[in-house]
Amino acid sequence: MPTYEDIARLIEEIPAPDGADELAVEWLESDRVAIARDSRERHAVILTGPPLEARDSAVASAVRAGEWRTASGATLKGTLLQLPRGDAFRTATAAIAAELFRRGIDSRPTVEVFAEVEPFIALVLRRVLLPDDSVLGLVGELLVLKELLVALGEKRASVVDPTCVWRGWQPQARDFALGPTSIEVKSTGLNVSRHSISGFEQVEPRSLDGGTTEALFIASIGLRRAAVSGPLSIAGLADQIIELIRTGPEGADGEAKFVQRLGQYGPEGFQGYKHPEMRDQESYALGFTTTFVPRVYDMSDENIRVLRRADLARDFPFVLAQGVRYTMELPGSVPGSIENPRTDLQAFLRGVVAKLWS
């Protein structure tokens, strides 16, 4: 039975094939399991035989049944579990293959073994891949951060650590804290501003030191996956932000601070996005397009009719506020309000930074 070390070493030795639709394949002591690499240096585990169906969403997005041509000219039929290129995914491929053998893939029915190993595969994938909702969230936050740095203009040359106002990389109540102004970024894959609210603090301004109340805004960002990589991606936006940081007083130190913060973004258990080592990996270079012009909602506006603590206390006193979660859909234009939402993100951010860094 091949060990993890055996498989990891073998994966490193597999050359990428020349043909765009070919796989370089190595069998693992069985005609049921193989590891492979394609021309884009992506890694894969192949399970021959009848098509396998994944129950977990993370695994389902990585597997596909079909027929493939090997670099030697042979044809393989089965199920392909494909991972992106990069060291983390090579390690994940070896770990998954080793677990399949540990569960007896060389002697037991493939369907049974795959069902047993699928939770392990899902755990591995979630450690090396951001979940889809986290990808949308990070792209939205990086878009706002990039636009904020652009809004600084000539002031960037004198502002120390301008990315410190971004708080979304850690468990904080606000994604951006700019003095008395706070911004919550909400990303959606729809063409309307429909967002999940996980607590009243996301829609209610807080009291600040000195008895003042924060100015709370929600930046609604609509995103749709593009067919190719591009500047509106995690890697592309990170590159643009780094380029803007380099014009500031800290230079490389400011860049290092941002990269460190970026690497800590993500849900519990995710090992982190390490830029620039992972910038070329498919999942982080994947581009997006916007589904609507970004909207900035002033949450102090009484005409924004969303559920708040006062509504709960008045009409549902037996419901605990800390357990309430709901979905809101904000209109493209708030009835009864003037210029809410703001649809010029750059102009809005220029006004904010002018007050903070005057």
mmCIF file of C-alpha atoms in Angstrom:
data_model
loop_
_atom_site.group_PDB
_atom_site.id
_atom_site.type_symbol
_atom_site.label_atom_id
_atom_site.label_comp_id
_atom_site.label_asym_id
_atom_site.label_seq_id
_atom_site.Cartn_x
_atom_site.Cartn_y
_atom_site.Cartn_z
ATOM 1 C CA MET A 1 0.000 0.000 0.000
ATOM 2 C CA PRO A 2 1.545 3.352 -1.022
ATOM 3 C CA THR A 3 2.118 5.823 1.799
ATOM 4 C CA TYR A 4 1.505 9.554 1.773
ATOM 5 C CA GLU A 5 5.255 10.133 1.365
ATOM 6 C CA ASP A 6 5.388 7.735 -1.601
ATOM 7 C CA ILE A 7 2.516 9.472 -3.347
ATOM 8 C CA ALA A 8 3.778 12.993 -2.627
ATOM 9 C CA ARG A 9 7.178 12.090 -4.094
ATOM 10 C CA LEU A 10 5.574 10.536 -7.157
ATOM 11 C CA ILE A 11 3.392 13.584 -7.785
ATOM 12 C CA GLU A 12 6.475 15.809 -7.873
ATOM 13 C CA GLU A 13 7.994 13.598 -10.565
ATOM 14 C CA ILE A 14 4.985 13.647 -12.929
ATOM 15 C CA PRO A 15 5.790 15.908 -15.903
ATOM 16 C CA ALA A 16 3.076 18.162 -17.298
ATOM 17 C CA PRO A 17 1.858 16.839 -20.701
ATOM 18 C CA ASP A 18 2.199 18.877 -23.872
ATOM 19 C CA GLY A 19 -1.395 18.492 -25.060
ATOM 20 C CA ALA A 20 -3.991 20.862 -23.617
ATOM 21 C CA ASP A 21 -6.545 18.045 -23.287
ATOM 22 C CA GLU A 22 -4.144 15.373 -22.055
ATOM 23 C CA LEU A 23 -3.282 13.967 -18.638
ATOM 24 C CA ALA A 24 0.078 12.638 -17.464
ATOM 25 C CA VAL A 25 -0.958 9.639 -15.353
ATOM 26 C CA GLU A 26 0.748 7.447 -12.748
ATOM 27 C CA TRP A 27 -1.021 4.354 -11.376
ATOM 28 C CA LEU A 28 -0.825 3.619 -7.641
ATOM 29 C CA GLU A 29 -0.444 -0.173 -7.237
ATOM 30 C CA SER A 30 -3.931 -0.634 -8.626
ATOM 31 C CA ASP A 31 -5.838 -0.143 -11.856
ATOM 32 C CA ARG A 32 -8.525 1.631 -9.827
ATOM 33 C CA VAL A 33 -6.605 4.680 -8.652
ATOM 34 C CA ALA A 34 -4.217 7.013 -10.431
ATOM 35 C CA ILE A 35 -2.760 10.440 -9.820
ATOM 36 C CA ALA A 36 -2.386 12.853 -12.700
ATOM 37 C CA ARG A 37 -1.255 16.278 -13.857
ATOM 38 C CA ASP A 38 -2.581 18.275 -16.802
ATOM 39 C CA SER A 39 -0.861 20.820 -19.073
ATOM 40 C CA ARG A 40 -1.791 23.620 -16.640
ATOM 41 C CA GLU A 41 -0.006 21.717 -13.836
ATOM 42 C CA ARG A 42 -3.220 21.047 -11.974
ATOM 43 C CA HIS A 43 -3.278 17.889 -9.864
ATOM 44 C CA ALA A 44 -5.894 15.145 -9.846
ATOM 45 C CA VAL A 45 -6.911 11.788 -8.402
ATOM 46 C CA ILE A 46 -8.651 9.467 -10.885
ATOM 47 C CA LEU A 47 -10.982 6.676 -9.757
ATOM 48 C CA THR A 48 -11.805 4.335 -12.626
ATOM 49 C CA GLY A 49 -15.138 2.612 -13.002
ATOM 50 C CA PRO A 50 -18.752 3.808 -12.761
ATOM 51 C CA PRO A 51 -19.324 7.560 -12.201
ATOM 52 C CA LEU A 52 -19.245 8.619 -8.554
ATOM 53 C CA GLU A 53 -21.627 11.189 -7.070
ATOM 54 C CA ALA A 54 -20.472 13.495 -4.289
ATOM 55 C CA ARG A 55 -22.872 14.578 -1.572
ATOM 56 C CA ASP A 56 -20.755 17.396 -0.151
ATOM 57 C CA SER A 57 -20.874 20.660 -2.136
ATOM 58 C CA ALA A 58 -17.112 21.269 -1.850
ATOM 59 C CA VAL A 59 -16.339 17.804 -3.214
ATOM 60 C CA ALA A 60 -19.047 18.005 -5.897
ATOM 61 C CA SER A 61 -17.473 21.175 -7.291
ATOM 62 C CA ALA A 62 -14.128 19.356 -7.705
ATOM 63 C CA VAL A 63 -15.263 16.039 -9.249
ATOM 64 C CA ARG A 64 -16.513 15.178 -12.705
ATOM 65 C CA ALA A 65 -17.158 11.886 -14.417
ATOM 66 C CA GLY A 66 -16.054 11.305 -17.999
ATOM 67 C CA GLU A 67 -13.373 10.045 -20.330
ATOM 68 C CA TRP A 68 -9.808 11.356 -20.624
ATOM 69 C CA ARG A 69 -6.884 10.837 -22.976
ATOM 70 C CA THR A 70 -3.515 10.170 -21.376
ATOM 71 C CA ALA A 71 -0.195 11.472 -22.648
ATOM 72 C CA SER A 72 0.623 7.892 -23.725
ATOM 73 C CA GLY A 73 -2.458 7.775 -25.964
ATOM 74 C CA ALA A 74 -4.625 5.554 -23.747
ATOM 75 C CA THR A 75 -8.183 6.402 -22.691
ATOM 76 C CA LEU A 76 -9.395 6.477 -19.094
ATOM 77 C CA LYS A 77 -13.004 6.300 -17.930
ATOM 78 C CA GLY A 78 -14.012 7.182 -14.413
ATOM 79 C CA THR A 79 -14.286 10.056 -11.969
ATOM 80 C CA LEU A 80 -11.724 12.855 -11.822
ATOM 81 C CA LEU A 81 -11.120 14.756 -8.579
ATOM 82 C CA GLN A 82 -9.233 17.823 -9.775
ATOM 83 C CA LEU A 83 -7.403 20.385 -7.669
ATOM 84 C CA PRO A 84 -5.655 23.610 -8.741
ATOM 85 C CA ARG A 85 -1.901 23.957 -9.168
ATOM 86 C CA GLY A 86 0.408 24.802 -6.278
ATOM 87 C CA ASP A 87 2.222 23.209 -3.345
ATOM 88 C CA ALA A 88 -0.819 23.172 -1.053
ATOM 89 C CA PHE A 89 -2.896 21.317 -3.639
ATOM 90 C CA ARG A 90 -0.119 18.829 -4.412
ATOM 91 C CA THR A 91 -0.052 18.004 -0.706
ATOM 92 C CA ALA A 92 -3.858 17.734 -0.652
ATOM 93 C CA THR A 93 -3.815 15.359 -3.649
ATOM 94 C CA ALA A 94 -1.333 13.054 -1.915
ATOM 95 C CA ALA A 95 -3.308 13.106 1.337
ATOM 96 C CA ILE A 96 -6.560 12.174 -0.429
ATOM 97 C CA ALA A 97 -4.955 9.354 -2.428
ATOM 98 C CA ALA A 98 -3.271 7.942 0.687
ATOM 99 C CA GLU A 99 -6.583 7.978 2.593
ATOM 100 C CA LEU A 100 -8.298 6.085 -0.239
ATOM 101 C CA PHE A 101 -5.715 3.307 0.090
ATOM 102 C CA ARG A 102 -5.945 3.320 3.873
ATOM 103 C CA ARG A 103 -9.675 2.607 3.508
ATOM 104 C CA GLY A 104 -9.065 -0.273 1.095
ATOM 105 C CA ILE A 105 -9.645 1.162 -2.364
ATOM 106 C CA ASP A 106 -7.489 -1.624 -3.862
ATOM 107 C CA SER A 107 -9.801 -4.392 -2.566
ATOM 108 C CA ARG A 108 -13.230 -2.939 -1.699
ATOM 109 C CA PRO A 109 -15.962 -1.492 -3.962
ATOM 110 C CA THR A 110 -14.962 1.977 -5.141
ATOM 111 C CA VAL A 111 -18.398 3.447 -4.396
ATOM 112 C CA GLU A 112 -18.227 2.326 -0.757
ATOM 113 C CA VAL A 113 -14.703 3.612 -0.182
ATOM 114 C CA PHE A 114 -15.428 6.951 -1.838
ATOM 115 C CA ALA A 115 -18.496 7.445 0.388
ATOM 116 C CA GLU A 116 -16.368 6.791 3.479
ATOM 117 C CA VAL A 117 -13.523 9.070 2.375
ATOM 118 C CA GLU A 118 -15.699 11.930 1.083
ATOM 119 C CA PRO A 119 -15.917 13.733 4.481
ATOM 120 C CA PHE A 120 -12.112 13.645 4.669
ATOM 121 C CA ILE A 121 -11.857 15.004 1.102
ATOM 122 C CA ALA A 122 -14.271 17.815 2.010
ATOM 123 C CA LEU A 123 -12.198 18.692 5.077
ATOM 124 C CA VAL A 124 -8.988 18.805 3.020
ATOM 125 C CA LEU A 125 -10.560 20.947 0.305
ATOM 126 C CA ARG A 126 -11.973 23.420 2.796
ATOM 127 C CA ARG A 127 -8.540 23.844 4.358
ATOM 128 C CA VAL A 128 -6.935 24.821 1.051
ATOM 129 C CA LEU A 129 -9.854 26.518 -0.740
ATOM 130 C CA LEU A 130 -11.917 29.492 0.325
ATOM 131 C CA PRO A 131 -15.653 28.649 0.275
ATOM 132 C CA ASP A 132 -17.575 30.402 -2.495
ATOM 133 C CA ASP A 133 -19.268 32.891 -0.167
ATOM 134 C CA SER A 134 -15.896 33.788 1.367
ATOM 135 C CA VAL A 135 -14.425 34.348 -2.119
ATOM 136 C CA LEU A 136 -17.250 36.763 -2.942
ATOM 137 C CA GLY A 137 -16.792 38.505 0.395
ATOM 138 C CA LEU A 138 -13.047 38.911 -0.014
ATOM 139 C CA VAL A 139 -13.303 40.190 -3.588
ATOM 140 C CA GLY A 140 -15.848 42.779 -2.438
ATOM 141 C CA GLU A 141 -13.692 43.955 0.469
ATOM 142 C CA LEU A 142 -10.527 44.137 -1.642
ATOM 143 C CA LEU A 143 -12.416 46.115 -4.286
ATOM 144 C CA VAL A 144 -13.444 48.698 -1.681
ATOM 145 C CA LEU A 145 -9.914 48.778 -0.224
ATOM 146 C CA LYS A 146 -8.392 49.355 -3.658
ATOM 147 C CA GLU A 147 -10.852 52.156 -4.400
ATOM 148 C CA LEU A 148 -10.098 53.715 -1.009
ATOM 149 C CA LEU A 149 -6.370 53.786 -1.774
ATOM 150 C CA VAL A 150 -7.109 55.367 -5.146
ATOM 151 C CA ALA A 151 -9.315 57.941 -3.396
ATOM 152 C CA LEU A 152 -6.352 58.948 -1.236
ATOM 153 C CA GLY A 153 -4.608 60.243 -4.332
ATOM 154 C CA GLU A 154 -1.525 62.321 -3.516
ATOM 155 C CA LYS A 155 -2.126 61.831 0.219
ATOM 156 C CA ARG A 156 -0.895 58.219 -0.163
ATOM 157 C CA ALA A 157 2.664 59.494 -0.212
ATOM 158 C CA SER A 158 2.361 60.573 3.430
ATOM 159 C CA VAL A 159 -0.155 58.174 4.990
ATOM 160 C CA VAL A 160 1.456 55.460 7.121
ATOM 161 C CA ASP A 161 -0.159 51.997 6.868
ATOM 162 C CA PRO A 162 -3.324 53.039 4.990
ATOM 163 C CA THR A 163 -4.624 49.455 4.843
ATOM 164 C CA CYS A 164 -4.964 49.340 8.648
ATOM 165 C CA VAL A 165 -8.516 50.704 8.230
ATOM 166 C CA TRP A 166 -9.460 47.353 6.685
ATOM 167 C CA ARG A 167 -10.691 45.137 9.517
ATOM 168 C CA GLY A 168 -12.483 42.397 7.575
ATOM 169 C CA TRP A 169 -9.513 40.021 7.785
ATOM 170 C CA GLN A 170 -10.163 39.478 11.489
ATOM 171 C CA PRO A 171 -13.271 38.930 13.640
ATOM 172 C CA GLN A 172 -14.374 42.559 13.919
ATOM 173 C CA ALA A 173 -17.755 44.275 13.985
ATOM 174 C CA ARG A 174 -16.885 46.367 10.912
ATOM 175 C CA ASP A 175 -15.091 45.620 7.638
ATOM 176 C CA PHE A 176 -13.711 49.168 7.495
ATOM 177 C CA ALA A 177 -13.221 51.564 10.402
ATOM 178 C CA LEU A 178 -12.393 55.109 9.259
ATOM 179 C CA GLY A 179 -12.651 57.285 12.347
ATOM 180 C CA PRO A 180 -16.354 57.929 13.011
ATOM 181 C CA THR A 181 -17.295 56.331 9.674
ATOM 182 C CA SER A 182 -17.705 52.572 9.332
ATOM 183 C CA ILE A 183 -18.350 50.499 6.225
ATOM 184 C CA GLU A 184 -19.791 47.009 6.097
ATOM 185 C CA VAL A 185 -19.152 45.345 2.724
ATOM 186 C CA LYS A 186 -21.840 42.950 1.532
ATOM 187 C CA SER A 187 -21.205 40.955 -1.639
ATOM 188 C CA THR A 188 -23.807 39.014 -3.581
ATOM 189 C CA GLY A 189 -23.841 36.852 -6.676
ATOM 190 C CA LEU A 190 -27.226 38.291 -7.659
ATOM 191 C CA ASN A 191 -28.151 41.406 -9.633
ATOM 192 C CA VAL A 192 -30.004 42.869 -6.641
ATOM 193 C CA SER A 193 -28.768 43.998 -3.225
ATOM 194 C CA ARG A 194 -29.923 40.914 -1.335
ATOM 195 C CA HIS A 195 -27.726 40.128 1.667
ATOM 196 C CA SER A 196 -27.747 37.923 4.759
ATOM 197 C CA ILE A 197 -27.696 39.732 8.106
ATOM 198 C CA SER A 198 -26.223 37.706 10.946
ATOM 199 C CA GLY A 199 -26.866 40.203 13.735
ATOM 200 C CA PHE A 200 -28.373 43.605 14.424
ATOM 201 C CA GLU A 201 -24.913 45.119 14.848
ATOM 202 C CA GLN A 202 -24.482 44.828 11.071
ATOM 203 C CA VAL A 203 -27.309 47.288 10.371
ATOM 204 C CA GLU A 204 -27.324 49.511 13.470
ATOM 205 C CA PRO A 205 -24.836 52.360 14.120
ATOM 206 C CA ARG A 206 -22.894 51.952 17.380
ATOM 207 C CA SER A 207 -22.145 54.464 20.097
ATOM 208 C CA LEU A 208 -18.526 55.643 19.994
ATOM 209 C CA ASP A 209 -16.261 57.125 22.641
ATOM 210 C CA GLY A 210 -17.269 60.642 23.573
ATOM 211 C CA GLY A 211 -20.976 60.013 23.188
ATOM 212 C CA THR A 212 -21.023 60.238 19.384
ATOM 213 C CA THR A 213 -22.703 57.740 17.070
ATOM 214 C CA GLU A 214 -20.843 56.186 14.188
ATOM 215 C CA ALA A 215 -21.864 56.869 10.607
ATOM 216 C CA LEU A 216 -22.590 53.362 9.311
ATOM 217 C CA PHE A 217 -22.730 52.548 5.611
ATOM 218 C CA ILE A 218 -23.293 49.270 3.796
ATOM 219 C CA ALA A 219 -21.416 48.890 0.518
ATOM 220 C CA SER A 220 -23.412 46.473 -1.635
ATOM 221 C CA ILE A 221 -21.286 44.759 -4.297
ATOM 222 C CA GLY A 222 -22.755 42.483 -6.988
ATOM 223 C CA LEU A 223 -20.309 39.975 -8.486
ATOM 224 C CA ARG A 224 -20.529 37.276 -11.142
ATOM 225 C CA ARG A 225 -17.778 34.848 -12.134
ATOM 226 C CA ALA A 226 -16.074 35.703 -15.416
ATOM 227 C CA ALA A 227 -14.932 33.157 -17.977
ATOM 228 C CA VAL A 228 -11.272 34.130 -17.573
ATOM 229 C CA SER A 229 -8.932 35.518 -14.935
ATOM 230 C CA GLY A 230 -8.663 39.275 -14.636
ATOM 231 C CA PRO A 231 -7.999 42.294 -12.443
ATOM 232 C CA LEU A 232 -11.262 41.836 -10.532
ATOM 233 C CA SER A 233 -10.062 38.726 -8.703
ATOM 234 C CA ILE A 234 -8.463 38.059 -5.322
ATOM 235 C CA ALA A 235 -4.978 37.888 -6.842
ATOM 236 C CA GLY A 236 -5.563 40.767 -9.261
ATOM 237 C CA LEU A 237 -6.941 43.126 -6.632
ATOM 238 C CA ALA A 238 -4.154 42.201 -4.212
ATOM 239 C CA ASP A 239 -1.583 43.083 -6.896
ATOM 240 C CA GLN A 240 -3.253 46.455 -7.501
ATOM 241 C CA ILE A 241 -3.391 47.227 -3.776
ATOM 242 C CA ILE A 242 0.294 46.342 -3.350
ATOM 243 C CA GLU A 243 1.229 48.616 -6.241
ATOM 244 C CA LEU A 244 -0.655 51.496 -4.593
ATOM 245 C CA ILE A 245 0.917 50.785 -1.182
ATOM 246 C CA ARG A 246 4.407 50.951 -2.686
ATOM 247 C CA THR A 247 3.902 54.660 -3.394
ATOM 248 C CA GLY A 248 3.414 55.320 0.333
ATOM 249 C CA PRO A 249 6.001 56.135 3.010
ATOM 250 C CA GLU A 250 6.393 52.536 4.235
ATOM 251 C CA GLY A 251 6.992 50.898 0.862
ATOM 252 C CA ALA A 252 7.890 47.232 1.386
ATOM 253 C CA ASP A 253 6.911 47.341 5.083
ATOM 254 C CA GLY A 254 3.407 48.507 4.172
ATOM 255 C CA GLU A 255 3.178 45.766 1.580
ATOM 256 C CA ALA A 256 4.251 43.145 4.137
ATOM 257 C CA LYS A 257 1.579 44.298 6.614
ATOM 258 C CA PHE A 258 -1.139 44.020 3.979
ATOM 259 C CA VAL A 259 0.005 40.573 2.796
ATOM 260 C CA GLN A 260 0.043 39.335 6.397
ATOM 261 C CA ARG A 261 -3.505 40.599 6.986
ATOM 262 C CA LEU A 262 -4.697 39.095 3.722
ATOM 263 C CA GLY A 263 -3.251 35.731 4.747
ATOM 264 C CA GLN A 264 -5.409 35.703 7.887
ATOM 265 C CA TYR A 265 -8.705 36.206 6.058
ATOM 266 C CA GLY A 266 -11.120 33.308 5.945
ATOM 267 C CA PRO A 267 -13.245 30.958 8.028
ATOM 268 C CA GLU A 268 -11.945 28.823 10.864
ATOM 269 C CA GLY A 269 -9.890 25.929 9.541
ATOM 270 C CA PHE A 270 -8.816 27.661 6.326
ATOM 271 C CA GLN A 271 -5.025 27.720 6.130
ATOM 272 C CA GLY A 272 -4.933 31.163 4.507
ATOM 273 C CA TYR A 273 -4.240 32.764 1.152
ATOM 274 C CA LYS A 274 -0.516 33.436 0.816
ATOM 275 C CA HIS A 275 0.193 36.121 -1.737
ATOM 276 C CA PRO A 276 2.322 36.051 -3.918
ATOM 277 C CA GLU A 277 2.986 32.292 -3.573
ATOM 278 C CA MET A 278 -0.645 31.419 -4.361
ATOM 279 C CA ARG A 279 -1.524 34.270 -6.715
ATOM 280 C CA ASP A 280 -1.371 32.070 -9.849
ATOM 281 C CA GLN A 281 -3.609 29.352 -8.460
ATOM 282 C CA GLU A 282 -6.808 29.071 -10.434
ATOM 283 C CA SER A 283 -9.214 29.603 -7.545
ATOM 284 C CA TYR A 284 -7.604 32.942 -6.605
ATOM 285 C CA ALA A 285 -6.901 34.221 -10.127
ATOM 286 C CA LEU A 286 -10.511 33.573 -11.197
ATOM 287 C CA GLY A 287 -12.009 36.848 -12.373
ATOM 288 C CA PHE A 288 -15.367 38.469 -11.668
ATOM 289 C CA THR A 289 -17.531 41.103 -13.285
ATOM 290 C CA THR A 290 -19.935 43.394 -11.418
ATOM 291 C CA THR A 291 -23.658 42.748 -11.768
ATOM 292 C CA PHE A 292 -24.564 46.339 -10.843
ATOM 293 C CA VAL A 293 -22.800 49.585 -9.997
ATOM 294 C CA PRO A 294 -21.642 49.359 -6.336
ATOM 295 C CA ARG A 295 -24.175 50.948 -3.978
ATOM 296 C CA VAL A 296 -23.398 52.631 -0.664
ATOM 297 C CA TYR A 297 -26.358 52.758 1.733
ATOM 298 C CA ASP A 298 -26.534 55.185 4.663
ATOM 299 C CA MET A 299 -27.928 52.980 7.437
ATOM 300 C CA SER A 300 -28.944 55.963 9.585
ATOM 301 C CA ASP A 301 -31.689 56.696 7.035
ATOM 302 C CA GLU A 302 -35.103 56.044 8.600
ATOM 303 C CA ASN A 303 -36.456 55.129 5.174
ATOM 304 C CA ILE A 304 -34.327 51.965 5.104
ATOM 305 C CA ARG A 305 -36.957 49.660 6.523
ATOM 306 C CA VAL A 306 -35.033 46.687 7.868
ATOM 307 C CA LEU A 307 -35.564 44.809 11.106
ATOM 308 C CA ARG A 308 -33.815 46.414 14.088
ATOM 309 C CA ARG A 309 -33.678 45.841 17.843
ATOM 310 C CA ALA A 310 -36.341 48.464 18.523
ATOM 311 C CA ASP A 311 -38.783 46.639 16.232
ATOM 312 C CA LEU A 312 -38.141 43.392 18.062
ATOM 313 C CA ALA A 313 -38.551 44.970 21.512
ATOM 314 C CA ARG A 314 -41.797 46.646 20.490
ATOM 315 C CA ASP A 315 -43.545 43.835 18.613
ATOM 316 C CA PHE A 316 -41.785 40.601 19.638
ATOM 317 C CA PRO A 317 -40.530 40.992 23.226
ATOM 318 C CA PHE A 318 -40.164 37.233 23.677
ATOM 319 C CA VAL A 319 -37.624 36.924 20.838
ATOM 320 C CA LEU A 320 -33.967 37.220 21.821
ATOM 321 C CA ALA A 321 -32.075 39.742 19.698
ATOM 322 C CA GLN A 322 -28.813 37.746 19.645
ATOM 323 C CA GLY A 323 -30.489 34.835 17.872
ATOM 324 C CA VAL A 324 -32.012 36.790 14.990
ATOM 325 C CA ARG A 325 -30.725 36.319 11.444
ATOM 326 C CA TYR A 326 -32.498 37.418 8.308
ATOM 327 C CA THR A 327 -32.115 38.299 4.628
ATOM 328 C CA MET A 328 -32.654 41.849 3.431
ATOM 329 C CA GLU A 329 -33.100 43.157 -0.094
ATOM 330 C CA LEU A 330 -32.319 46.844 -0.396
ATOM 331 C CA PRO A 331 -33.853 48.715 -3.351
ATOM 332 C CA GLY A 332 -31.827 50.415 -6.071
ATOM 333 C CA SER A 333 -33.320 53.677 -4.822
ATOM 334 C CA VAL A 334 -34.668 54.064 -1.276
ATOM 335 C CA PRO A 335 -38.217 55.521 -1.459
ATOM 336 C CA GLY A 336 -38.478 58.922 0.234
ATOM 337 C CA SER A 337 -34.706 59.484 0.361
ATOM 338 C CA ILE A 338 -32.394 61.592 -1.746
ATOM 339 C CA GLU A 339 -29.143 59.994 -2.945
ATOM 340 C CA ASN A 340 -29.493 56.832 -0.932
ATOM 341 C CA PRO A 341 -27.791 54.710 -2.007
ATOM 342 C CA ARG A 342 -24.762 56.551 -3.344
ATOM 343 C CA THR A 343 -23.741 54.982 -6.667
ATOM 344 C CA ASP A 344 -20.354 56.667 -7.061
ATOM 345 C CA LEU A 345 -18.112 54.616 -4.757
ATOM 346 C CA GLN A 346 -15.039 56.694 -5.589
ATOM 347 C CA ALA A 347 -16.732 60.011 -4.794
ATOM 348 C CA PHE A 348 -18.082 58.623 -1.521
ATOM 349 C CA LEU A 349 -14.647 57.347 -0.454
ATOM 350 C CA ARG A 350 -12.961 60.623 -1.399
ATOM 351 C CA GLY A 351 -15.303 62.389 1.007
ATOM 352 C CA VAL A 352 -14.521 59.897 3.774
ATOM 353 C CA VAL A 353 -10.721 60.013 3.403
ATOM 354 C CA ALA A 354 -10.757 63.819 3.142
ATOM 355 C CA LYS A 355 -12.150 63.934 6.683
ATOM 356 C CA LEU A 356 -9.918 61.183 8.075
ATOM 357 C CA TRP A 357 -6.647 62.256 6.465
ATOM 358 C CA SER A 358 -7.123 65.999 6.102
#
